Every structure is written in structure tokens, then in C-alpha cells.
PDB file of C-alpha atoms and ligand atoms in Angstrom:
ATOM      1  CA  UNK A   1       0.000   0.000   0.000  1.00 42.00           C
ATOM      2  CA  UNK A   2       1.250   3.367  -0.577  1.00 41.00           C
ATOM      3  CA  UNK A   3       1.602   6.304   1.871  1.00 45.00           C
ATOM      4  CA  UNK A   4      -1.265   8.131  -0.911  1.00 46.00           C
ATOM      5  CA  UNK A   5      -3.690   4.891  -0.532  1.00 48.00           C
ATOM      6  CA  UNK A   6      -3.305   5.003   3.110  1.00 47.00           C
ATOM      7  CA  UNK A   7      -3.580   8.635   3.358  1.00 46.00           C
ATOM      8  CA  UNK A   8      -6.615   8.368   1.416  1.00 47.00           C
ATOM      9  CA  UNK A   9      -8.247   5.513   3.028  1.00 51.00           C
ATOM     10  CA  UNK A  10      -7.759   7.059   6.380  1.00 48.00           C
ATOM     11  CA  UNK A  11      -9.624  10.437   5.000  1.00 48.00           C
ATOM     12  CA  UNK A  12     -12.098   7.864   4.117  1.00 46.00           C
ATOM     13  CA  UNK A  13     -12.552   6.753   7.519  1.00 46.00           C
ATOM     14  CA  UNK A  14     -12.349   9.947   8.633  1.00 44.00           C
ATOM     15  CA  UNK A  15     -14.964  11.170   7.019  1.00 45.00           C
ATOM     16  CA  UNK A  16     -17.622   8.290   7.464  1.00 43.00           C
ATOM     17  CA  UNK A  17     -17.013   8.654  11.455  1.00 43.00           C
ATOM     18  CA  UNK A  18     -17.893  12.334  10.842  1.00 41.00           C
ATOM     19  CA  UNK A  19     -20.767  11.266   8.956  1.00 44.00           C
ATOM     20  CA  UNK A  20     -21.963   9.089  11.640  1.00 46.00           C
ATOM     21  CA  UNK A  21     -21.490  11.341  14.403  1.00 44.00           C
ATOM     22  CA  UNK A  22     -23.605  14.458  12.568  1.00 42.00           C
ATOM     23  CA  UNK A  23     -26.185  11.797  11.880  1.00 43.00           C
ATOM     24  CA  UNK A  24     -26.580  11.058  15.837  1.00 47.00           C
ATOM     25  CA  UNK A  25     -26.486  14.618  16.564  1.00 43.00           C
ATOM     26  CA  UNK A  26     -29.145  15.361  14.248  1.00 41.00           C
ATOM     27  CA  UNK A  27     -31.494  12.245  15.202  1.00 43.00           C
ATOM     28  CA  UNK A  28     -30.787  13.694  18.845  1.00 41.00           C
ATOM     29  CA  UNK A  29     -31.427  17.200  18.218  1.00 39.00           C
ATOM     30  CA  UNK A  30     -34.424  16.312  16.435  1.00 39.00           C
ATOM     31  CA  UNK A  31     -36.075  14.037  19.254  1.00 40.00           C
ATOM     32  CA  UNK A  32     -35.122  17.120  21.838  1.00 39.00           C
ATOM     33  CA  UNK A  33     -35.924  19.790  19.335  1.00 38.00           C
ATOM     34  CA  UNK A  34     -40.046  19.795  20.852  1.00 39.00           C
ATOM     35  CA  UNK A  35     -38.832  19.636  24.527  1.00 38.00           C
ATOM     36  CA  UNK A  36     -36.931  22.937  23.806  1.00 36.00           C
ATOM     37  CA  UNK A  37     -39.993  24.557  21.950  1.00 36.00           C
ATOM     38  CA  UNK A  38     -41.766  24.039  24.881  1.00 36.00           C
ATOM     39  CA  UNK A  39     -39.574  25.034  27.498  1.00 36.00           C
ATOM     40  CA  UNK A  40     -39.361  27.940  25.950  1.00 32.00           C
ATOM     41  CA  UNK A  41     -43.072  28.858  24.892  1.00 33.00           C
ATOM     42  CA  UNK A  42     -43.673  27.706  28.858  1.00 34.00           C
ATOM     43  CA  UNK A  43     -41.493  30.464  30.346  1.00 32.00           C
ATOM     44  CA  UNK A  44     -42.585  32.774  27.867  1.00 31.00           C
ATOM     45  CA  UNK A  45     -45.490  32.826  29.828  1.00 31.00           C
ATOM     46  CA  UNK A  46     -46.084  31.885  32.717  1.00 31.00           C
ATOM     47  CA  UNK A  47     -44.760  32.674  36.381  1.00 33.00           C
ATOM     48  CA  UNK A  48     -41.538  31.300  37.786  1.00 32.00           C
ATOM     49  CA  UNK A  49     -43.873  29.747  40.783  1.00 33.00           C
ATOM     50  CA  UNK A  50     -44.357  26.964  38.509  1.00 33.00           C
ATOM     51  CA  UNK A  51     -40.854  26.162  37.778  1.00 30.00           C
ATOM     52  CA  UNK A  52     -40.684  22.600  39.444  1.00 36.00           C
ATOM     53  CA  UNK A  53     -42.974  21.617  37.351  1.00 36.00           C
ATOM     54  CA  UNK A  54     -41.110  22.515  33.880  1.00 30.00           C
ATOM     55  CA  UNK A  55     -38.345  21.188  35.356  1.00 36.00           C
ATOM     56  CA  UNK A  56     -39.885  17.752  35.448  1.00 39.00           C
ATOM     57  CA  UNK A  57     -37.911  16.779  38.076  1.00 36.00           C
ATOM     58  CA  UNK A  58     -38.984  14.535  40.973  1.00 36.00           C
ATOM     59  CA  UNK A  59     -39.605  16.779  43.904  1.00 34.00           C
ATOM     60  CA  UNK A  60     -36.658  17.284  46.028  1.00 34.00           C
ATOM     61  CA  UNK A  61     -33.903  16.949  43.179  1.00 33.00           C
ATOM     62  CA  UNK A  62     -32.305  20.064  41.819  1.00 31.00           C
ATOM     63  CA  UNK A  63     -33.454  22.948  40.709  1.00 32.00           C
ATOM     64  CA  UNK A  64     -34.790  23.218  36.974  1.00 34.00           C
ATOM     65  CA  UNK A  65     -32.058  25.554  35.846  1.00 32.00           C
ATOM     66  CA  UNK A  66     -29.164  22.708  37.005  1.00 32.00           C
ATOM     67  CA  UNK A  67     -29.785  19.569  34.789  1.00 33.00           C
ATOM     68  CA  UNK A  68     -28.316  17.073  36.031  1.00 34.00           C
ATOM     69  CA  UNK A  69     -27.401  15.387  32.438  1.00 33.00           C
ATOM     70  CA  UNK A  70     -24.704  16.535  30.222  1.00 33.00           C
ATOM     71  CA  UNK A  71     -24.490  17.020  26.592  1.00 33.00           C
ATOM     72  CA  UNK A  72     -26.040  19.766  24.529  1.00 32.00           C
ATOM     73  CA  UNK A  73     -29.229  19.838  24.209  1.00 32.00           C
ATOM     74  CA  UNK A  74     -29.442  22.553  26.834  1.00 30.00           C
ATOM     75  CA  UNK A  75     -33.163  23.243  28.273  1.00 31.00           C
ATOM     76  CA  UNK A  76     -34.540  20.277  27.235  1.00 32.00           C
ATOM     77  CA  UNK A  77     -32.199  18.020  29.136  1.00 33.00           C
ATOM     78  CA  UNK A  78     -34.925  18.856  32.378  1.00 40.00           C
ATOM     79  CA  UNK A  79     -37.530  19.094  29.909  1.00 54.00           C
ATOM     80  CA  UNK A  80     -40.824  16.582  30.519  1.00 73.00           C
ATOM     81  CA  UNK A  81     -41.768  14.003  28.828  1.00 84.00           C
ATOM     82  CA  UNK A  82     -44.574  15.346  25.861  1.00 75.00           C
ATOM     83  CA  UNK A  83     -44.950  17.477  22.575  1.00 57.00           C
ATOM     84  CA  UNK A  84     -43.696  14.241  21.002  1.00 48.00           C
ATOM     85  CA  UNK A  85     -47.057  12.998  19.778  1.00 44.00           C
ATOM     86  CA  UNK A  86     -45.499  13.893  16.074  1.00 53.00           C
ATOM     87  CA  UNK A  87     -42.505  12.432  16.755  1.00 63.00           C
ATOM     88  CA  UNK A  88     -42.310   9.584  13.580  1.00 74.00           C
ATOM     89  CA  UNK A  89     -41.437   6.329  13.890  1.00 78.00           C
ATOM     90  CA  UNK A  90     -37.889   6.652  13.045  1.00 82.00           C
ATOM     91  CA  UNK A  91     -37.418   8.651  16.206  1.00 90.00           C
ATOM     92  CA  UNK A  92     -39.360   5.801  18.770  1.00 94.00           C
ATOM     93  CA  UNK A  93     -37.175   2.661  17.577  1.00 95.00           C
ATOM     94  CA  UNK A  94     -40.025   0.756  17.874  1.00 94.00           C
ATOM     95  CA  UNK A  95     -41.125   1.604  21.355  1.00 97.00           C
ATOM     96  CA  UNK A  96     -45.310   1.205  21.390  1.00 96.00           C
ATOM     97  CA  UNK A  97     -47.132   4.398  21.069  1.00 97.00           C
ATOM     98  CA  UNK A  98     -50.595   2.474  21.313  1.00 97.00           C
ATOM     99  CA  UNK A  99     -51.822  -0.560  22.761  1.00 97.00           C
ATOM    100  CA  UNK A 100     -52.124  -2.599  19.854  1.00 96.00           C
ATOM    101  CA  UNK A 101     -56.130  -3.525  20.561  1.00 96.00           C
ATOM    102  CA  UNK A 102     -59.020  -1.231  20.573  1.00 97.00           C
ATOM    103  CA  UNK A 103     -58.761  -0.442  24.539  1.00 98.00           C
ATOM    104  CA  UNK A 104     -57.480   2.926  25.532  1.00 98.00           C
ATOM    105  CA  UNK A 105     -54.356   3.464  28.515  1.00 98.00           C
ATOM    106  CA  UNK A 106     -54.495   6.480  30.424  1.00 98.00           C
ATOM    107  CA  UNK A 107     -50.666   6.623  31.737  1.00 98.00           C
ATOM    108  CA  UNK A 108     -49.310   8.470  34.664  1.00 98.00           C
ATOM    109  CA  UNK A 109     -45.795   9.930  34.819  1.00 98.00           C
ATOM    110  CA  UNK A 110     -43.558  10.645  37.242  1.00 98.00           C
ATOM    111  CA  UNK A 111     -44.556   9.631  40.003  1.00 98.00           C
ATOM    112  CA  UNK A 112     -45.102   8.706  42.574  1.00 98.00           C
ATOM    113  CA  UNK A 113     -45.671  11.529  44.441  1.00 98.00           C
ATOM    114  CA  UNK A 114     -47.841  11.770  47.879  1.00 98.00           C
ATOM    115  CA  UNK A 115     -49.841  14.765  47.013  1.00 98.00           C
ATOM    116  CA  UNK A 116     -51.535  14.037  43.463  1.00 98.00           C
ATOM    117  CA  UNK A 117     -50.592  10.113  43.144  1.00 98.00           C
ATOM    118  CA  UNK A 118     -53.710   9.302  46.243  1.00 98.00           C
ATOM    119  CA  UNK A 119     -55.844  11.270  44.328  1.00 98.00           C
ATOM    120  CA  UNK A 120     -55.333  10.095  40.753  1.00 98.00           C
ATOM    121  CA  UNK A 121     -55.838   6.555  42.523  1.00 98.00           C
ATOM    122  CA  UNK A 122     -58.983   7.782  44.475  1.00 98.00           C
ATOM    123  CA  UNK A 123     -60.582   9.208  41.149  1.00 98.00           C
ATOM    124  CA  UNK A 124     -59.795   5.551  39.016  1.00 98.00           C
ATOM    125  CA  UNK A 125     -61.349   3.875  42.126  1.00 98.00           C
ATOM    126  CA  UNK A 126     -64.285   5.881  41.716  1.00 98.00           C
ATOM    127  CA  UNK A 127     -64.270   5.378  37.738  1.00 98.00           C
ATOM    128  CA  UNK A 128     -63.397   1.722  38.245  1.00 98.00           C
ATOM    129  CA  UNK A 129     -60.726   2.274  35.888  1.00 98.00           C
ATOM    130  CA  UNK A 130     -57.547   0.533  36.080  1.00 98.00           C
ATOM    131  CA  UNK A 131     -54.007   2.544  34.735  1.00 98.00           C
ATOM    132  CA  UNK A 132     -50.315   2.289  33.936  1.00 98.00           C
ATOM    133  CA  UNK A 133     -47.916   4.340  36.409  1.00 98.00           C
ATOM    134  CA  UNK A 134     -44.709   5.335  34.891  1.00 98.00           C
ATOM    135  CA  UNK A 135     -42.675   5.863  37.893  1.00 98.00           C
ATOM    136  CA  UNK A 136     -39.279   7.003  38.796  1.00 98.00           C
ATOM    137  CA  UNK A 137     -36.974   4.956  40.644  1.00 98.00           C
ATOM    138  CA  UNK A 138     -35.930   7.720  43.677  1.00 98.00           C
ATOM    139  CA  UNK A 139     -39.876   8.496  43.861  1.00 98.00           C
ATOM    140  CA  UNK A 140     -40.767   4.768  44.680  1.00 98.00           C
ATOM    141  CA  UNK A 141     -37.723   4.715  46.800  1.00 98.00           C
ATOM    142  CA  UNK A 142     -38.966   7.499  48.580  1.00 98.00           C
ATOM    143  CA  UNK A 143     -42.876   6.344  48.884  1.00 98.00           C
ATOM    144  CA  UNK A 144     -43.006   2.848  48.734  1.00 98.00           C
ATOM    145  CA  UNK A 145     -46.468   3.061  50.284  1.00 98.00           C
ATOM    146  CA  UNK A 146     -47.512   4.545  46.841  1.00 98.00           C
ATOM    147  CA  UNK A 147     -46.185   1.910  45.109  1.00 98.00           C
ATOM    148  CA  UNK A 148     -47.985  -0.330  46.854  1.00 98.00           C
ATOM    149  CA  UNK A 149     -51.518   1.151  46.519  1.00 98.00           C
ATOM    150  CA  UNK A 150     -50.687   1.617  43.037  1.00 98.00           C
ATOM    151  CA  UNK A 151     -50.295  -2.377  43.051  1.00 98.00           C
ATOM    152  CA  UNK A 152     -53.182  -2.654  44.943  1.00 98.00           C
ATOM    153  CA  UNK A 153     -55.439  -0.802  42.969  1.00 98.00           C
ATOM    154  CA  UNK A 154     -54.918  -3.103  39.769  1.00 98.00           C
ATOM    155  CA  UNK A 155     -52.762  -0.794  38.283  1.00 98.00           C
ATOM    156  CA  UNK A 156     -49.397  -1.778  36.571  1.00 98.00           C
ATOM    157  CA  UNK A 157     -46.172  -0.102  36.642  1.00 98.00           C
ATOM    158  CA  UNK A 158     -43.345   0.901  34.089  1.00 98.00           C
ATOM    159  CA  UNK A 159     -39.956   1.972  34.989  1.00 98.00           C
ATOM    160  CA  UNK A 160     -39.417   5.837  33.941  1.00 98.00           C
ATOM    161  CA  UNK A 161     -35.757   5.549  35.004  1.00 98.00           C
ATOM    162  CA  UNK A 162     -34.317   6.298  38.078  1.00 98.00           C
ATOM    163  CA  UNK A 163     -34.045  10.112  38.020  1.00 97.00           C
ATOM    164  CA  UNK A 164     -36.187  11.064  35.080  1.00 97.00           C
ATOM    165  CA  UNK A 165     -32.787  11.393  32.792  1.00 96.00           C
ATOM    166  CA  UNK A 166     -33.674  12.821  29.499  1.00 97.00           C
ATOM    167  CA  UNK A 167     -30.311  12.147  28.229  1.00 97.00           C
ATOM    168  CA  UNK A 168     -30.004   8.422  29.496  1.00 98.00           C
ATOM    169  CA  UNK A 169     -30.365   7.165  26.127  1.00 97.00           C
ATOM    170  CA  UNK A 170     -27.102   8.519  25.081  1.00 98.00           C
ATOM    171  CA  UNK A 171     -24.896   6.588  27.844  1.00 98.00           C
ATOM    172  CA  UNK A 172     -23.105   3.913  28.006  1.00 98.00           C
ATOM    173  CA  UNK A 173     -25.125   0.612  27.951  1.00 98.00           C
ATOM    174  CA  UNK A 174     -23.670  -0.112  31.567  1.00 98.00           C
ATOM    175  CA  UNK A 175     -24.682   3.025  32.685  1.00 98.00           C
ATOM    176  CA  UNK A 176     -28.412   2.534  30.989  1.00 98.00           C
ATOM    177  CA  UNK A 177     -28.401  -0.865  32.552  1.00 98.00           C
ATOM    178  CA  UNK A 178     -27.632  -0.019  35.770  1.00 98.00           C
ATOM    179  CA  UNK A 179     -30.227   2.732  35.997  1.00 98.00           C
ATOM    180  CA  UNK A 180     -33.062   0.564  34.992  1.00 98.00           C
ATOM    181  CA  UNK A 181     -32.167  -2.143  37.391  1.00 98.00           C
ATOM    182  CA  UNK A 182     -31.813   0.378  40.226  1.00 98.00           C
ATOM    183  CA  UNK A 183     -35.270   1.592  39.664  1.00 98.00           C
ATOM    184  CA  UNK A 184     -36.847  -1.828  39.270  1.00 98.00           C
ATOM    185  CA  UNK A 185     -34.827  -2.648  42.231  1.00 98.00           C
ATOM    186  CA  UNK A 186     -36.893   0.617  44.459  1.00 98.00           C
ATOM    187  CA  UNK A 187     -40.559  -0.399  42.768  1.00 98.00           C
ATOM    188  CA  UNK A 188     -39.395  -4.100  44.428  1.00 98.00           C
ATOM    189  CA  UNK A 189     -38.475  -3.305  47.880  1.00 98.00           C
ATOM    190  CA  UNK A 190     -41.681  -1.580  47.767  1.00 98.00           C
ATOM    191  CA  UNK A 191     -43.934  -4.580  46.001  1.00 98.00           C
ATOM    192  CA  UNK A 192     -41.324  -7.481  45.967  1.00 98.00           C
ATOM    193  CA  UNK A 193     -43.365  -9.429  43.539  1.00 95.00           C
ATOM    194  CA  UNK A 194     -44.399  -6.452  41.278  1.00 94.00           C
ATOM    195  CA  UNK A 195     -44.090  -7.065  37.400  1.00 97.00           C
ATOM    196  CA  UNK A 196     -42.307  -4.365  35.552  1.00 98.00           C
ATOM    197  CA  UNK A 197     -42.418  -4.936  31.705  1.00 97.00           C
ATOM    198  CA  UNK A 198     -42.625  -1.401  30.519  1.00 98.00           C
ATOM    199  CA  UNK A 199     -40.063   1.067  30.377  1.00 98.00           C
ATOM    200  CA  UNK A 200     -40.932   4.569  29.168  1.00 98.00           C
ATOM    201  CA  UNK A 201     -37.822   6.992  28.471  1.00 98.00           C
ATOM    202  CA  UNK A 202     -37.812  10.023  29.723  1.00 98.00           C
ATOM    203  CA  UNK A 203     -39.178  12.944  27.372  1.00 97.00           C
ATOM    204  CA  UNK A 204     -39.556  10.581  24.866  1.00 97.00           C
ATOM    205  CA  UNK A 205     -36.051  10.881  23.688  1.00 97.00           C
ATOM    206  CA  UNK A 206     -35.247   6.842  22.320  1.00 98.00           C
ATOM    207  CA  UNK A 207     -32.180   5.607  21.325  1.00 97.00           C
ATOM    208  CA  UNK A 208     -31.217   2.409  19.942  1.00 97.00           C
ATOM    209  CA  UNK A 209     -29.231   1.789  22.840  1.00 98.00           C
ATOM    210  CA  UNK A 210     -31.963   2.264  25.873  1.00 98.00           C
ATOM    211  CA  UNK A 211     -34.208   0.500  24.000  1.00 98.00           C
ATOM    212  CA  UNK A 212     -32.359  -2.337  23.613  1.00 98.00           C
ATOM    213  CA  UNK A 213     -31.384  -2.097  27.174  1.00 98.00           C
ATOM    214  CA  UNK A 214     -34.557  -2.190  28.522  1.00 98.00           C
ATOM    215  CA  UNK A 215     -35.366  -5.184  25.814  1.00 98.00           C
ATOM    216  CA  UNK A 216     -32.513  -7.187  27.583  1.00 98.00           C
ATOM    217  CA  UNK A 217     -33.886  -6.560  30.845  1.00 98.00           C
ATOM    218  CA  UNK A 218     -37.592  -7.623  29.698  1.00 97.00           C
ATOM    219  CA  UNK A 219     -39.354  -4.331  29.343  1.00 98.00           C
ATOM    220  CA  UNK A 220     -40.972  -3.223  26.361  1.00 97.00           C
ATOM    221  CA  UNK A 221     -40.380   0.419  25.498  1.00 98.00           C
ATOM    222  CA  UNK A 222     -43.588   2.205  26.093  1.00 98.00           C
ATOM    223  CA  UNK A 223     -44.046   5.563  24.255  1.00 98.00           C
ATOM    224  CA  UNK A 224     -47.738   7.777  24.059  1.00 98.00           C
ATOM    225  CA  UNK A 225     -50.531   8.640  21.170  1.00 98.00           C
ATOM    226  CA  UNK A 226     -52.216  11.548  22.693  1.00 98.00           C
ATOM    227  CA  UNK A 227     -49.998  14.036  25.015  1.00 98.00           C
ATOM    228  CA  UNK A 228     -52.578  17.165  26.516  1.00 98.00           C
ATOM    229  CA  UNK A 229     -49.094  18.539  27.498  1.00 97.00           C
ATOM    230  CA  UNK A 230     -50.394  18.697  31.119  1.00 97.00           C
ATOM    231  CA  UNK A 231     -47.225  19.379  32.405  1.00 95.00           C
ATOM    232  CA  UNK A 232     -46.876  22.732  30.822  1.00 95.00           C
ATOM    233  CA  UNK A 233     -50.481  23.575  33.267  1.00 96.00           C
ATOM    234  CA  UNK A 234     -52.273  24.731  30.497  1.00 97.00           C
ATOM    235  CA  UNK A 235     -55.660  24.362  32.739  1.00 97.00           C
ATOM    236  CA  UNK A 236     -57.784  21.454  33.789  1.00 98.00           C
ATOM    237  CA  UNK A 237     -60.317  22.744  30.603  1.00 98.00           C
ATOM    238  CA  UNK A 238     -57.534  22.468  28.109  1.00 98.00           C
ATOM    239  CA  UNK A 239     -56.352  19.034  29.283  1.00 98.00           C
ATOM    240  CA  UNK A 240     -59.825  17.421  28.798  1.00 98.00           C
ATOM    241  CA  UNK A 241     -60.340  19.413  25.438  1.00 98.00           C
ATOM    242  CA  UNK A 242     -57.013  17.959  24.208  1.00 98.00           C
ATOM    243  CA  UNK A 243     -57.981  14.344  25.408  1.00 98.00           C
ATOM    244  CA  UNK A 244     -61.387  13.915  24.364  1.00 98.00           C
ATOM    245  CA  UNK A 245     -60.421  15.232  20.737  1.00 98.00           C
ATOM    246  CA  UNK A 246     -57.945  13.233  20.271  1.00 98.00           C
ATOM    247  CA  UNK A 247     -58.287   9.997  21.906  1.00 98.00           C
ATOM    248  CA  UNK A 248     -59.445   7.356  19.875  1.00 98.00           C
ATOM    249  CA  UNK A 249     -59.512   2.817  19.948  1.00 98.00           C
ATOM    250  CA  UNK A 250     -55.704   1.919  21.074  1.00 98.00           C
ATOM    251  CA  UNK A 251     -54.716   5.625  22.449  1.00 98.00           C
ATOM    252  CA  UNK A 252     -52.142   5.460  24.956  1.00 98.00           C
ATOM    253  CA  UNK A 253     -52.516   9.227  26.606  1.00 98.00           C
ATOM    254  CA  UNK A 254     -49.573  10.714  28.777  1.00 98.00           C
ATOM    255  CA  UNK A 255     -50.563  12.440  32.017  1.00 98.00           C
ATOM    256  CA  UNK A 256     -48.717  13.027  34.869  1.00 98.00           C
ATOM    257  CA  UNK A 257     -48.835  12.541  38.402  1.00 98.00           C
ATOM    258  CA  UNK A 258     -45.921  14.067  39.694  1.00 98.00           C
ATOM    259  CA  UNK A 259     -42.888  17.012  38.761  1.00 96.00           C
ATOM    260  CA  UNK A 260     -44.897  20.122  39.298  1.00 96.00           C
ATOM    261  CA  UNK A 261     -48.450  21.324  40.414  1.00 97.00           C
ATOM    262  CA  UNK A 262     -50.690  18.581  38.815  1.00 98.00           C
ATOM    263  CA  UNK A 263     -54.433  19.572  40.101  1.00 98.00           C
ATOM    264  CA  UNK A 264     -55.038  20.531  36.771  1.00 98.00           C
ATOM    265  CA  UNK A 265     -54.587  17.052  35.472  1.00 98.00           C
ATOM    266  CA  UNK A 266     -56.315  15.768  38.687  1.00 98.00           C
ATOM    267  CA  UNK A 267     -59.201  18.028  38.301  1.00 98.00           C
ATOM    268  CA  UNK A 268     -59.335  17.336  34.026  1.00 98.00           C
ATOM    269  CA  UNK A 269     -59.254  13.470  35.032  1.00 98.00           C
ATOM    270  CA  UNK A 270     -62.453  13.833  36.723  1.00 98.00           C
ATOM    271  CA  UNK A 271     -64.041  15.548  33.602  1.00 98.00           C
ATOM    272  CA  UNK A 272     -62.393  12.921  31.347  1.00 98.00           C
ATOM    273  CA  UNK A 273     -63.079  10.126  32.612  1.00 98.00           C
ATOM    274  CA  UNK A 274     -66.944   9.985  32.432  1.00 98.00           C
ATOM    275  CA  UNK A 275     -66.204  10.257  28.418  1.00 98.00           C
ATOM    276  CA  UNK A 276     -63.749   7.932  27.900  1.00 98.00           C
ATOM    277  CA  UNK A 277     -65.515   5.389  30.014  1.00 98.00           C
ATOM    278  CA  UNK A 278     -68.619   5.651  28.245  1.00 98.00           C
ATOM    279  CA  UNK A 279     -66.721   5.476  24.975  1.00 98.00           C
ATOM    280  CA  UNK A 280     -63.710   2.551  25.296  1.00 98.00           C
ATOM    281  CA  UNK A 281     -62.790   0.538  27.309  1.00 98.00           C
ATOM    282  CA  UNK A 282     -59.774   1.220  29.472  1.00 98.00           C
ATOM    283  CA  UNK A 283     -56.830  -1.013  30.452  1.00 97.00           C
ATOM    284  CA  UNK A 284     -53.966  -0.687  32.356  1.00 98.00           C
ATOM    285  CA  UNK A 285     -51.146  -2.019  29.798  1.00 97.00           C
ATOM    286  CA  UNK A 286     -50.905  -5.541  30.207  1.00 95.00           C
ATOM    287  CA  UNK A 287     -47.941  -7.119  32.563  1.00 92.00           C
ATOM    288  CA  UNK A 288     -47.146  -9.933  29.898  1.00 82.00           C
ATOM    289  CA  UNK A 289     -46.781  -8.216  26.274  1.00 51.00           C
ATOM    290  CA  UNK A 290     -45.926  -9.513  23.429  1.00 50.00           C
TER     291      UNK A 290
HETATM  292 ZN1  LIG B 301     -41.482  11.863  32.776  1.00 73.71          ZN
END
């Protein structure tokens, strides 16, 4: 081989890693881009007073303006899960965004938290309605009483990570690995028995990697079909508008339970549910998927 071959071949090489590193930053910027819209349009207009809550972080963890994820995405790395309902296929790596039958889930994020989790519960007792609770692994650490009512209320569970990292899909498998096990390993010292065959990634941002991750570890990556954006508190009227328009036979809706001031998702599910009872059938996601 001569020193021009070799020169050339390693351009070659060069290039294609460049090639393949601009292609994962634009895949990522693009699954981040609506989390950034939003966080912005959300501070735009609204008080500081409801920070927490655009921070989507689990009560207690740091404040909104000090993600704790690196990387550079900015905002959106303590942005909420959401505004991905238009987010195509290419950008889920085949994580569900509907149930697959005609029954509807209603799915609540974040969690579990002791303020709006009981009454979220109370309201699906009263509805005889059974959900999905996407919760995070320091939360269910932190309230395994929660966890347990959440079990005992016929509702299933689906690990949302252990501290709602938006950017956990761009570690290291280890790292991924480690995270999900950690937070199945809170949900079980709370409910030793509990299945956990969902995984839902934080703000919706999927990567190869953390869904093959939570594959390996026997979850099934768990993504929405109808997102009222409840966590940017546009009002309990908005929330049902947004819901009852959209949902339809195999909706999977995103709610949340936790990360912020959620009485106006409490106070919408009381308004939605009446509809969407008379109209489907709700499920919580099944503990043995396919
Ligand atoms: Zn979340």
C-alpha cells in the first residue's frame, strides 16, 4: 500500500465517522428539538412559581435551571416528557405508542408523588378504571407506600428511570443498565413481587441503545398517542379538550402525576373520565406483552 492509498483511506474513515457522528447529533437534536420549543413557549409565559414543574424533576432533586445530564441539548435536558405525539417512527425505535387492541391506557408519569398520586388513585377507584404508572426509581424509593396502593389498585407499573434522565439514552449501555435495574430494584423493595415490563424513556427521547437495554432486561419500550401537554399547566379545561379530541380505539394518553403542580390534570381526570368510560374501554397495559 502506498503512503497516498493510506492517506486516502484514512480520510475515508475519517470522514464516514464524521458522517456518523452528525447523523446522531441530528437524530438527537431532532427528538429534543419539541422539549426545547416548549420550554421555551412555557417560560414565555407563565410565572416562575411553577418552575418545578417545567423542570420535570422529581420533587426534592435540583433545581430546573441545574440539569443534572450533560451534553447539549441545553433546556430540554430537564424538559418533561410530551410534545412528542409527532414524533415519527424513526425517532421511537419501535417503542409502542398504542396498545395494539381497541382499549385505551391512560398513563401516569412521574410519580409517585404523595400529594396528586392518592388522588389520581382515588378518582380511578371511583371510575373503576384501572391505569399504567410510569414511575421514577428515587420516587418509589422514597414512597413505597404509593407503590404499593398503586399495586393494589390493579394498576401496573413501568420503569421511567431512576431520576427522570432525558439524556439516558445517550450513555453507556452499563450506565443505561444499571439505571433501569436500580429503579426496578426501588418499585421491588416496595412490592417485591411487582411485574415491571414497561419502560418509558424520559421525554420521549429513544435511542437504539436504551431501547435495547430495557429489551434485555424484559421491558418493552412504552411511548404515548395523545400528550394534553399537562405538564406545561395549560388548565384542567384544556387538558380534557385535548384528550377527548384526540383519543381514539388503542390511544395510549400521557398524564402526569408528579414534577410540578398537577391539580389541573387531577381536576381534568375527573371531567375525562366519564367520556372515555362511556366510549372505550380502558386497560392498564398488560404485565405480559408480546
Ligand atoms: Zn417523565
Amino acid at each position: 500500500m502506498t503512503r497516498g492509498d493510506s492517506t486516502a483511506k484514512a480520510a475515508g474513515i475519517v470522514t464516514l465517522v464524521v458522517a456518523a457522528l452528525l447523523g446522531s447529533a441530528y437524530v438527537l437534536g431532532r427528538s429534543l428539538v419539541p422539549d426545547q420549543q416548549a420550554q421555551r413557549h412555557s417560560t414565555g409565559i407563565t410565572s416562575n412559581a411553577d418552575a418545578p414543574g417545567y423542570a420535570d424533576q422529581p420533587s426534592g432533586g435540583e433545581p430546573s435551571g441545574a440539569p443534572s445530564v450533560s451534553g447539549s441539548a441545553g433546556p430540554a435536558q430537564a424538559g418533561q416528557d410530551g410534545s412528542g405525539r409527532d414524533a415519527g417512527d424513526d425517532q421511537l425505535f419501535g417503542a409502542h405508542a398504542t396498545t395494539g387492541s381497541p382499549r385505551l391506557a391512560l398513563t401516569f408519569d412521574d410519580g409517585p408523588d404523595p400529594q396528586y398520586t392518592p388522588q389520581v388513585l382515588a378518582l380511578l377507584r371511583e371510575f373503576d378504571v384501572r391505569a399504567t404508572f410510569c414511575v421514577v426509581g428515587e420516587n418509589a424509593q422514597n414512597h413505597p407506600d404509593l407503590i404499593q396502593a398503586i399495586v393494589n389498585g390493579g394498576h401496573t407499573l413501568c420503569n421511567h428511570s431512576w431520576h427522570h434522565d432525558v439524556s439516558l439514552g445517550t450513555r453507556s449501555t452499563d450506565a443505561i443498565r444499571s439505571d433501569l435495574l436500580r429503579t426496578n430494584d426501588a418499585i421491588r423493595a416496595a412490592v417485591p413481587d411487582a411485574p415491571i415490563v414497561w419502560y418509558r424513556q424520559p421525554g420521549g427521547a429513544w435511542t437504539y441503545p436504551v431501547v435495547s437495554v430495557a429489551h434485555q432486561l424484559g421491558m418493552t419500550p412504552l411511548h404515548w398517542s395523545v400528550d394534553p401537554s399537562d405538564w406545561e399547566l395549560p388548565g384542567a379545561g384544556k387538558i380534557t379538550a385535548t384528550v377527548l379530541a384526540q383519543a381514539e380505539p388503542g390511544s395510549v394518553v400521557l398524564l402526569h402525576d408528579a414534577g410540578g403542580n398537577r391539580q389541573g390534570t387531577v381536576d381534568a381526570l375527573r371531567r375525562i373520565l366519564p367520556d372515555l368510560t362511556a366510549r372505550f374501554e380502558l386497560e392498564a397495559l398488560p404485565t405480559d406483552p408480546t
